[in-house]
Coordinates of C-alpha atoms in Angstrom, one line a residue:
Chain D
X1 CA 115.8 80.2 90.9
X2 CA 114.9 81.4 94.2
X3 CA 111.7 80.0 95.9
X4 CA 108.6 81.8 96.8
X5 CA 106.5 80.8 99.6
X6 CA 102.4 81.6 99.1
X7 CA 99.5 80.0 101.5
X8 CA 98.0 77.5 100.1
X9 CA 94.2 79.2 99.7
X10 CA 92.7 82.5 100.0
X11 CA 88.7 83.3 99.6
X12 CA 87.1 86.8 98.4
X13 CA 84.0 88.2 98.2
X14 CA 83.3 89.2 95.2
X15 CA 83.5 93.3 94.2
X16 CA 86.0 93.1 96.8
X17 CA 89.8 93.8 96.3
X18 CA 91.6 90.6 96.6
X19 CA 95.5 90.9 98.0
X20 CA 97.7 88.0 97.3
X21 CA 100.8 87.7 99.2
X22 CA 104.1 86.2 97.9
X23 CA 107.5 86.3 100.4
X24 CA 110.6 85.3 98.6
X25 CA 113.5 86.0 101.2
X26 CA 116.3 84.6 99.0
X27 CA 115.2 86.6 96.0
X28 CA 118.5 88.1 94.4
X29 CA 119.3 91.2 92.0
X30 CA 118.6 89.9 88.3
X31 CA 115.0 87.8 89.3
X32 CA 112.0 89.4 88.2
X33 CA 109.1 88.3 90.0
X34 CA 106.2 87.0 87.8
X35 CA 102.8 86.3 88.4
X36 CA 100.7 83.5 86.2
X37 CA 97.3 81.9 87.0
X38 CA 95.8 79.2 86.1
X39 CA 91.8 78.8 85.8
X40 CA 90.5 75.5 86.1
X41 CA 91.5 73.0 83.2
X42 CA 93.3 74.9 81.2
X43 CA 96.9 76.2 80.7
X44 CA 98.9 79.1 82.8
X45 CA 98.1 82.4 81.8
X46 CA 99.8 85.6 82.4
X47 CA 98.9 88.1 84.7
X48 CA 101.9 90.8 85.5
X49 CA 106.0 91.2 86.5
X50 CA 108.0 93.5 88.0
X51 CA 111.6 94.1 89.3
X52 CA 111.5 96.6 91.9
X53 CA 108.8 99.5 91.3
X54 CA 105.4 98.7 91.7
X55 CA 102.9 97.6 88.3
X56 CA 99.6 97.9 86.9
X57 CA 98.1 96.2 84.3
X58 CA 94.4 96.1 83.5
X59 CA 94.4 92.4 84.9
X60 CA 96.1 93.3 88.4
X61 CA 99.0 95.3 90.0
X62 CA 101.7 94.3 91.9
X63 CA 103.5 95.9 94.8
X64 CA 107.1 94.8 95.6
X65 CA 108.4 95.8 98.8
X66 CA 111.3 97.7 99.4
X67 CA 113.3 95.0 100.1
X68 CA 111.7 93.2 97.6
X69 CA 111.2 90.0 100.0
X70 CA 108.0 89.9 99.2
X71 CA 105.2 91.4 97.0
X72 CA 101.4 91.2 97.1
X73 CA 99.6 90.8 93.7
X74 CA 96.2 92.7 93.7
X75 CA 92.8 92.0 92.1
X76 CA 91.3 95.8 92.3
X77 CA 88.1 93.7 92.3
X78 CA 87.1 90.0 92.4
X79 CA 84.6 88.4 89.9
X80 CA 83.7 84.6 89.6
X81 CA 85.6 84.0 86.7
X82 CA 89.1 85.6 88.6
X83 CA 88.5 82.2 90.8
X84 CA 92.0 80.3 89.2
X85 CA 95.1 79.3 91.3
X86 CA 97.7 82.2 91.6
X87 CA 101.8 81.4 91.4
X88 CA 104.7 83.8 92.2
X89 CA 107.4 83.0 90.4
X90 CA 110.6 84.4 90.4
X91 CA 112.8 84.5 87.3
X92 CA 116.3 85.7 86.4
X93 CA 117.8 87.1 83.1
X94 CA 120.5 87.4 84.1
X95 CA 121.6 84.5 81.5
X96 CA 119.3 86.6 78.8
X97 CA 118.3 83.5 77.4
X98 CA 114.7 82.1 77.4
X99 CA 114.2 79.5 80.8
X100 CA 111.4 77.6 81.9
X101 CA 109.3 78.3 84.6
X102 CA 109.3 76.7 88.2
X103 CA 105.8 76.4 89.4
X104 CA 105.5 76.4 93.5
X105 CA 101.8 74.8 94.9
X106 CA 100.7 78.2 94.3
X107 CA 97.4 79.9 95.9
X108 CA 93.8 78.3 95.7
X109 CA 91.5 81.7 94.8
X110 CA 87.9 81.3 95.7
X111 CA 85.7 83.9 94.8
X112 CA 82.8 84.3 96.6
X113 CA 78.9 85.3 95.3
Chain B
X1 CA 97.8 88.5 73.4
X2 CA 100.0 85.8 71.5
X3 CA 98.5 82.6 71.2
X4 CA 99.5 79.0 71.4
X5 CA 97.3 76.2 70.9
X6 CA 98.0 72.5 71.3
X7 CA 96.2 69.6 69.6
X8 CA 94.0 67.3 71.0
X9 CA 92.7 68.8 73.8
X10 CA 92.0 65.5 75.2
X11 CA 92.5 61.9 74.0
X12 CA 91.7 58.4 75.2
X13 CA 93.9 55.4 73.9
X14 CA 94.9 51.8 75.3
X15 CA 97.6 50.7 77.0
X16 CA 100.6 50.4 75.5
X17 CA 99.7 53.0 71.8
X18 CA 101.4 56.1 71.5
X19 CA 99.9 59.4 71.7
X20 CA 100.7 62.5 69.7
X21 CA 100.1 66.1 71.1
X22 CA 100.7 68.9 68.8
X23 CA 101.5 72.4 70.1
X24 CA 101.7 75.5 67.9
X25 CA 102.6 79.5 67.9
X26 CA 100.0 80.9 66.1
X27 CA 101.3 84.6 66.0
X28 CA 104.9 84.4 66.8
X29 CA 107.9 82.6 66.6
X30 CA 109.3 79.9 69.1
X31 CA 113.1 78.4 68.8
X32 CA 111.9 77.3 72.7
X33 CA 109.1 75.5 74.0
X34 CA 108.7 73.8 77.7
X35 CA 106.6 70.9 78.2
X36 CA 104.7 70.1 81.3
X37 CA 102.9 67.7 83.2
X38 CA 100.2 68.1 85.7
X39 CA 99.0 65.4 88.0
X40 CA 95.6 66.1 89.3
X41 CA 95.7 69.0 92.2
X42 CA 99.4 68.9 91.7
X43 CA 101.4 72.2 90.3
X44 CA 102.8 72.0 87.5
X45 CA 106.4 70.2 86.6
X46 CA 108.5 70.9 83.8
X47 CA 109.5 67.4 81.4
X48 CA 111.1 69.2 79.1
X49 CA 112.3 72.1 76.2
X50 CA 112.1 71.7 72.8
X51 CA 114.6 73.4 70.9
X52 CA 114.2 74.1 67.3
X53 CA 116.6 72.1 65.0
X54 CA 117.9 70.7 68.0
X55 CA 117.8 67.7 70.5
X56 CA 115.0 68.4 73.0
X57 CA 116.7 68.6 76.7
X58 CA 114.8 66.6 79.6
X59 CA 114.4 67.0 83.3
X60 CA 116.0 64.3 85.8
X61 CA 114.0 61.2 86.0
X62 CA 112.0 61.8 82.2
X63 CA 112.4 59.5 79.9
X64 CA 113.5 60.8 76.5
X65 CA 112.7 57.0 74.8
X66 CA 109.4 57.1 75.9
X67 CA 108.2 60.7 75.4
X68 CA 109.7 61.7 72.2
X69 CA 109.7 65.2 71.2
X70 CA 109.9 67.2 67.8
X71 CA 110.5 70.9 67.1
X72 CA 109.7 70.8 63.3
X73 CA 109.7 74.4 63.4
X74 CA 109.8 77.6 65.0
X75 CA 105.4 77.2 65.1
X76 CA 105.2 73.9 66.0
X77 CA 106.5 71.2 68.6
X78 CA 105.5 67.6 69.4
X79 CA 105.4 65.2 72.1
X80 CA 104.6 62.3 71.6
X81 CA 104.0 59.4 74.4
X82 CA 105.0 56.0 73.1
X83 CA 103.5 52.8 75.0
X84 CA 101.3 54.9 77.0
X85 CA 100.6 53.5 80.4
X86 CA 97.5 54.4 83.3
X87 CA 100.7 56.3 84.9
X88 CA 101.7 58.3 81.8
X89 CA 97.7 59.7 82.6
X90 CA 98.1 63.5 82.7
X91 CA 97.3 66.6 81.9
X92 CA 100.1 68.2 79.0
X93 CA 100.5 71.1 79.1
X94 CA 102.8 73.6 76.2
X95 CA 104.6 77.0 77.0
X96 CA 106.7 79.3 74.6
X97 CA 108.4 82.1 74.9
X98 CA 108.7 84.3 72.0
X99 CA 112.0 84.4 70.5
X100 CA 114.0 87.5 71.6
X101 CA 111.2 88.1 74.5
X102 CA 112.2 86.8 77.4
X103 CA 110.2 88.2 80.2
X104 CA 106.1 86.9 79.1
X105 CA 105.7 83.1 78.2
X106 CA 102.6 82.1 76.6
X107 CA 100.8 78.8 77.7
X108 CA 98.9 76.4 75.4
X109 CA 95.4 74.9 76.6
X110 CA 96.9 72.1 77.8
X111 CA 96.1 67.8 76.4
X112 CA 94.0 65.8 79.0
X113 CA 95.4 62.7 78.3
X114 CA 93.6 59.0 79.9
X115 CA 95.3 55.8 79.4
X116 CA 93.1 52.6 79.5

């Protein structure tokens, strides 16, 4: 799977939007962009994923650059419970079978009250 | 959403003993489950892929005789750490993609192992 690059850490104020960037310059045409987050002492949880178009769900929005070489996870209104490590992961589904996720170092998001 | 459970949530054992960790998909079937290990301040590292009805596949550097994996049914995979040593102390996490659905994986809450 292609590699992703994320900032090690970011800070946000509570109730303000947060934009978490991810660079994936070597992304291929069949790579989906997935975001997971891991709260302290818990397993990761799925946040959102997309291929080309921007995506929205109840947790977040995913903005994908036109050339797909970067994406941004948007938390519209950060809460203290959003403090976590956010992982941007590329997964190719060209094989059609379930595959493991390859985790990078992620971005540690700190939300300030 | 789908739920994956792990048991126990934490365990302390003496060096040389074996520890079994269970991973269950509670409301879906999973022919494949993944086992990860996470050391403090580090990211998750894949250890092995558990396949229902066949042998597990291990990542390079993971000893299959030390980390025994059994995928007994479509909802249960177990990881047994045999002859545990202090360096095996870690956070063990399983994940499962629902059968036939490959976009999303569901993770268990993790099992913290401390070997004294």
